[in-house]
């Protein structure tokens, strides 16, 4: 009987061990083993969807960022091109407002095709130092582009109060002219002509008290003529006018060659 009891005890202990192992395999001890793996189908499905969404979002965001960068680059490039085009257009247009601040065209070839305008000129008349009968006619280009003048200014001598100027005196000019289509004047420079009212120094008419100047007789209207008082006691006899030159000395030399009526 003692032996039977020991065997029963052994069998009971074995059965208890087997039951304990079965419970452990099912995770029924709440130790956290269940949370480490997929507990059911829905959890597994959610995890899979989440993974897919994360992957898609990353690739999508990267593509979107790349597209945005490319778009911004295209916009930047377009803006730069527009600016260059605009700038080039203005430069070619010259008539450039320098101004504004943009530099103008200062070439002679431009001047030959663009006669000077009165609004871009400043005209001065003054007695030449060292001479009692000569006057300097100075035409300054105040514009930003070169422009062209006739070879010499259109000049007449008359009385300021006269109602009829048909009898005004016209000076002689150099003959045999030819060459360039105009006298070019660069910006901020002057075209200078000299007139001698009485080259011979003899007796002349005394009723003349005004010098009339049209800077460009080939292109300007008579209404653009300017009038300069000569003062009292002026004697005019066979006056001579030279061509436009760059210096007073050259203008005097040209004046001395005057021998033809314009």
Short mmCIF file of C-alpha atoms in Angstrom, two decimals:
data_model
loop_
_atom_site.label_atom_id
_atom_site.label_comp_id
_atom_site.label_asym_id
_atom_site.label_seq_id
_atom_site.Cartn_x
_atom_site.Cartn_y
_atom_site.Cartn_z
CA UNK A 1 0.00 0.00 0.00
CA UNK A 2 2.87 2.42 0.69
CA UNK A 3 4.27 1.86 -2.75
CA UNK A 4 0.89 2.67 -4.41
CA UNK A 5 0.66 5.95 -2.55
CA UNK A 6 4.09 7.00 -3.78
CA UNK A 7 3.15 6.21 -7.39
CA UNK A 8 -0.05 8.18 -7.08
CA UNK A 9 1.88 11.10 -5.75
CA UNK A 10 4.34 10.90 -8.63
CA UNK A 11 1.51 10.81 -11.19
CA UNK A 12 -0.18 13.77 -9.54
CA UNK A 13 3.00 15.81 -9.63
CA UNK A 14 3.54 14.96 -13.29
CA UNK A 15 0.00 16.00 -14.19
CA UNK A 16 0.50 19.31 -12.40
CA UNK A 17 3.73 19.99 -14.33
CA UNK A 18 2.06 19.23 -17.69
CA UNK A 19 -0.83 21.62 -16.89
CA UNK A 20 1.58 24.35 -15.91
CA UNK A 21 3.47 23.99 -19.22
CA UNK A 22 0.18 24.17 -21.17
CA UNK A 23 -0.82 27.40 -19.42
CA UNK A 24 2.59 28.95 -20.09
CA UNK A 25 2.38 28.12 -23.82
CA UNK A 26 -1.01 29.91 -24.07
CA UNK A 27 0.41 33.08 -22.45
CA UNK A 28 -2.09 33.05 -19.72
CA UNK A 29 0.42 34.26 -17.12
CA UNK A 30 0.11 38.04 -18.24
CA UNK A 31 3.91 38.34 -18.33
CA UNK A 32 3.90 40.60 -21.53
CA UNK A 33 4.88 37.88 -24.00
CA UNK A 34 1.56 38.43 -25.83
CA UNK A 35 2.31 42.12 -26.54
CA UNK A 36 5.61 41.28 -28.20
CA UNK A 37 3.95 39.55 -31.18
CA UNK A 38 0.81 39.99 -33.33
CA UNK A 39 -2.07 39.06 -30.99
CA UNK A 40 -4.79 39.00 -33.66
CA UNK A 41 -5.50 39.67 -37.35
CA UNK A 42 -6.76 43.24 -36.92
CA UNK A 43 -3.64 44.37 -35.10
CA UNK A 44 -1.47 42.83 -37.79
CA UNK A 45 -3.52 44.50 -40.53
CA UNK A 46 -3.28 47.91 -38.83
CA UNK A 47 0.45 47.56 -38.49
CA UNK A 48 0.76 46.70 -42.19
CA UNK A 49 -1.41 49.69 -43.27
CA UNK A 50 0.58 51.98 -41.05
CA UNK A 51 3.81 50.79 -42.60
CA UNK A 52 2.43 51.30 -46.11
CA UNK A 53 1.14 54.81 -45.26
CA UNK A 54 4.47 55.76 -43.75
CA UNK A 55 6.37 54.55 -46.81
CA UNK A 56 3.97 56.29 -49.18
CA UNK A 57 4.05 59.49 -47.20
CA UNK A 58 7.84 59.60 -47.17
CA UNK A 59 8.13 59.00 -50.90
CA UNK A 60 5.26 61.40 -51.61
CA UNK A 61 6.74 64.13 -49.45
CA UNK A 62 10.13 63.70 -51.08
CA UNK A 63 8.61 63.88 -54.54
CA UNK A 64 6.54 66.90 -53.56
CA UNK A 65 9.57 68.62 -52.07
CA UNK A 66 11.58 67.87 -55.21
CA UNK A 67 8.78 69.20 -57.41
CA UNK A 68 8.52 72.33 -55.28
CA UNK A 69 12.26 72.90 -55.52
CA UNK A 70 12.22 72.42 -59.27
CA UNK A 71 9.27 74.79 -59.55
CA UNK A 72 11.01 77.44 -57.47
CA UNK A 73 14.13 77.02 -59.56
CA UNK A 74 12.14 77.51 -62.73
CA UNK A 75 10.54 80.63 -61.31
CA UNK A 76 13.92 82.03 -60.30
CA UNK A 77 15.38 81.34 -63.70
CA UNK A 78 12.42 82.98 -65.41
CA UNK A 79 12.70 86.09 -63.30
CA UNK A 80 16.40 86.44 -64.05
CA UNK A 81 15.81 86.06 -67.77
CA UNK A 82 13.08 88.70 -67.73
CA UNK A 83 15.37 91.13 -65.96
CA UNK A 84 18.15 90.62 -68.49
CA UNK A 85 15.73 90.99 -71.39
CA UNK A 86 14.30 94.15 -69.90
CA UNK A 87 17.74 95.49 -69.26
CA UNK A 88 18.87 94.65 -72.83
CA UNK A 89 15.77 96.22 -74.29
CA UNK A 90 16.44 99.45 -72.47
CA UNK A 91 20.07 99.47 -73.45
CA UNK A 92 19.24 98.97 -77.15
CA UNK A 93 16.54 101.62 -76.88
CA UNK A 94 19.21 104.16 -75.84
CA UNK A 95 17.01 106.90 -75.77
CA UNK A 96 17.35 105.92 -72.80
CA UNK A 97 15.68 107.75 -70.41
CA UNK A 98 20.23 108.21 -68.54
CA UNK A 99 20.26 108.72 -68.33
CA UNK A 100 17.68 107.91 -66.30
CA UNK A 101 20.84 106.64 -65.29
CA UNK A 102 21.45 104.42 -68.35
CA UNK A 103 24.38 105.68 -70.53
CA UNK A 104 23.45 106.95 -73.98
CA UNK A 105 24.96 106.30 -77.41
CA UNK A 106 28.00 108.51 -77.92
CA UNK A 107 29.10 107.27 -81.33
CA UNK A 108 29.45 109.45 -84.43
CA UNK A 109 27.41 106.98 -86.45
CA UNK A 110 24.49 107.54 -84.07
CA UNK A 111 24.88 111.31 -84.40
CA UNK A 112 24.76 111.10 -88.21
CA UNK A 113 21.32 109.52 -87.99
CA UNK A 114 19.94 111.64 -85.15
CA UNK A 115 19.86 115.44 -85.61
CA UNK A 116 20.17 117.48 -82.44
CA UNK A 117 16.97 118.74 -80.84
CA UNK A 118 16.65 122.21 -79.34
CA UNK A 119 15.64 120.71 -76.00
CA UNK A 120 19.02 118.95 -75.78
CA UNK A 121 21.09 122.05 -76.58
CA UNK A 122 22.34 125.09 -74.73
CA UNK A 123 23.54 128.01 -76.89
CA UNK A 124 25.85 130.79 -75.77
CA UNK A 125 27.20 133.84 -77.63
CA UNK A 126 30.06 135.91 -76.22
CA UNK A 127 32.82 138.23 -77.43
CA UNK A 128 36.06 136.49 -78.21
CA UNK A 129 38.82 137.58 -75.89
CA UNK A 130 41.46 139.64 -77.67
CA UNK A 131 39.22 140.68 -80.56
CA UNK A 132 36.96 143.72 -80.94
CA UNK A 133 34.89 142.25 -83.78
CA UNK A 134 34.71 138.49 -83.26
CA UNK A 135 32.08 136.55 -81.31
CA UNK A 136 32.02 132.91 -80.26
CA UNK A 137 28.88 130.81 -80.83
CA UNK A 138 28.99 127.84 -78.47
CA UNK A 139 26.41 125.05 -78.82
CA UNK A 140 26.50 122.55 -75.95
CA UNK A 141 24.94 119.09 -76.11
CA UNK A 142 23.16 118.65 -72.77
CA UNK A 143 21.53 115.35 -73.74
CA UNK A 144 22.78 111.82 -73.08
CA UNK A 145 23.23 110.79 -76.73
CA UNK A 146 25.42 112.11 -79.49
CA UNK A 147 23.56 114.16 -82.09
CA UNK A 148 24.27 115.79 -85.42
CA UNK A 149 24.32 119.47 -86.40
CA UNK A 150 24.57 121.16 -89.77
CA UNK A 151 28.16 122.14 -90.71
CA UNK A 152 27.63 125.66 -89.35
CA UNK A 153 24.85 127.53 -87.56
CA UNK A 154 22.40 129.62 -89.52
CA UNK A 155 23.24 133.18 -88.56
CA UNK A 156 21.83 136.58 -89.44
CA UNK A 157 22.50 140.11 -88.18
CA UNK A 158 19.71 142.64 -87.81
CA UNK A 159 17.85 145.14 -85.68
CA UNK A 160 15.96 143.78 -82.69
CA UNK A 161 13.04 146.18 -83.15
CA UNK A 162 12.66 145.67 -86.89
CA UNK A 163 9.33 144.31 -88.10
CA UNK A 164 10.82 143.15 -91.39
CA UNK A 165 13.98 141.03 -91.26
CA UNK A 166 14.28 140.41 -94.96
CA UNK A 167 17.15 142.92 -95.03
CA UNK A 168 19.18 141.21 -92.31
CA UNK A 169 22.84 140.62 -93.12
CA UNK A 170 23.96 137.03 -93.78
CA UNK A 171 27.65 136.25 -93.18
CA UNK A 172 29.89 134.45 -95.66
CA UNK A 173 30.81 130.80 -94.92
CA UNK A 174 33.57 128.46 -96.17
CA UNK A 175 32.81 126.96 -99.58
CA UNK A 176 33.42 123.53 -101.09
CA UNK A 177 31.81 121.66 -98.21
CA UNK A 178 31.38 117.90 -98.27
CA UNK A 179 32.03 114.78 -96.26
CA UNK A 180 30.13 113.45 -93.29
CA UNK A 181 26.34 113.92 -93.26
CA UNK A 182 26.50 116.10 -90.13
CA UNK A 183 28.79 117.56 -87.51
CA UNK A 184 28.67 115.12 -84.54
CA UNK A 185 28.44 116.46 -81.00
CA UNK A 186 28.98 114.10 -78.10
CA UNK A 187 27.13 114.56 -74.79
CA UNK A 188 28.55 117.24 -72.49
CA UNK A 189 30.68 118.68 -75.29
CA UNK A 190 30.32 121.78 -77.45
CA UNK A 191 30.34 122.68 -81.12
CA UNK A 192 32.05 126.05 -81.55
CA UNK A 193 31.76 128.54 -84.41
CA UNK A 194 33.27 132.01 -84.64
CA UNK A 195 31.84 135.00 -86.48
CA UNK A 196 33.75 138.16 -87.33
CA UNK A 197 31.34 141.06 -87.69
CA UNK A 198 33.81 143.33 -89.43
CA UNK A 199 36.90 141.47 -90.67
CA UNK A 200 38.26 144.47 -92.58
CA UNK A 201 37.91 146.82 -89.63
CA UNK A 202 36.53 149.60 -91.84
CA UNK A 203 33.34 151.56 -91.70
CA UNK A 204 30.25 149.37 -91.51
CA UNK A 205 26.55 149.69 -90.86
CA UNK A 206 25.59 150.74 -87.36
CA UNK A 207 21.94 149.72 -87.20
CA UNK A 208 22.72 146.11 -86.34
CA UNK A 209 22.28 145.30 -82.66
CA UNK A 210 21.23 141.64 -82.66
CA UNK A 211 22.77 138.32 -83.64
CA UNK A 212 20.24 135.62 -84.59
CA UNK A 213 21.32 131.98 -84.29
CA UNK A 214 19.66 128.75 -85.40
CA UNK A 215 21.91 125.92 -84.19
CA UNK A 216 20.97 123.60 -87.08
CA UNK A 217 19.74 125.27 -90.23
CA UNK A 218 19.20 121.92 -91.97
CA UNK A 219 16.72 120.38 -89.55
CA UNK A 220 15.37 122.98 -87.14
CA UNK A 221 12.36 125.22 -87.70
CA UNK A 222 12.76 129.01 -87.88
CA UNK A 223 10.76 129.29 -84.66
CA UNK A 224 13.67 127.66 -82.81
CA UNK A 225 15.98 130.56 -83.66
CA UNK A 226 17.57 132.38 -80.70
CA UNK A 227 18.32 136.12 -80.52
CA UNK A 228 21.39 137.62 -78.82
CA UNK A 229 21.90 141.37 -78.27
CA UNK A 230 25.22 142.77 -79.46
CA UNK A 231 25.18 146.05 -77.58
CA UNK A 232 25.63 149.62 -78.87
CA UNK A 233 28.22 151.02 -81.28
CA UNK A 234 28.55 147.79 -83.28
CA UNK A 235 29.81 148.11 -86.84
CA UNK A 236 29.07 145.31 -89.29
CA UNK A 237 30.80 145.05 -92.65
CA UNK A 238 31.00 141.84 -94.74
CA UNK A 239 30.87 139.45 -91.78
CA UNK A 240 32.44 135.99 -91.95
CA UNK A 241 31.30 132.80 -90.19
CA UNK A 242 33.32 129.61 -89.80
CA UNK A 243 32.29 125.98 -89.52
CA UNK A 244 31.61 124.18 -86.26
CA UNK A 245 34.87 123.08 -84.63
CA UNK A 246 35.97 121.67 -81.29
CA UNK A 247 38.11 124.62 -80.21
CA UNK A 248 37.95 128.37 -80.57
CA UNK A 249 41.30 128.41 -82.35
CA UNK A 250 40.11 125.94 -85.00
CA UNK A 251 36.87 127.89 -85.37
CA UNK A 252 38.81 131.12 -85.99
CA UNK A 253 40.93 129.41 -88.64
CA UNK A 254 37.76 128.12 -90.32
CA UNK A 255 36.15 131.56 -90.20
CA UNK A 256 39.08 133.07 -92.08
CA UNK A 257 38.33 130.69 -94.98
CA UNK A 258 34.77 132.01 -95.41
CA UNK A 259 34.24 133.21 -98.97
CA UNK A 260 30.81 131.97 -100.02
CA UNK A 261 27.23 133.03 -99.43
CA UNK A 262 25.19 130.24 -97.82
#
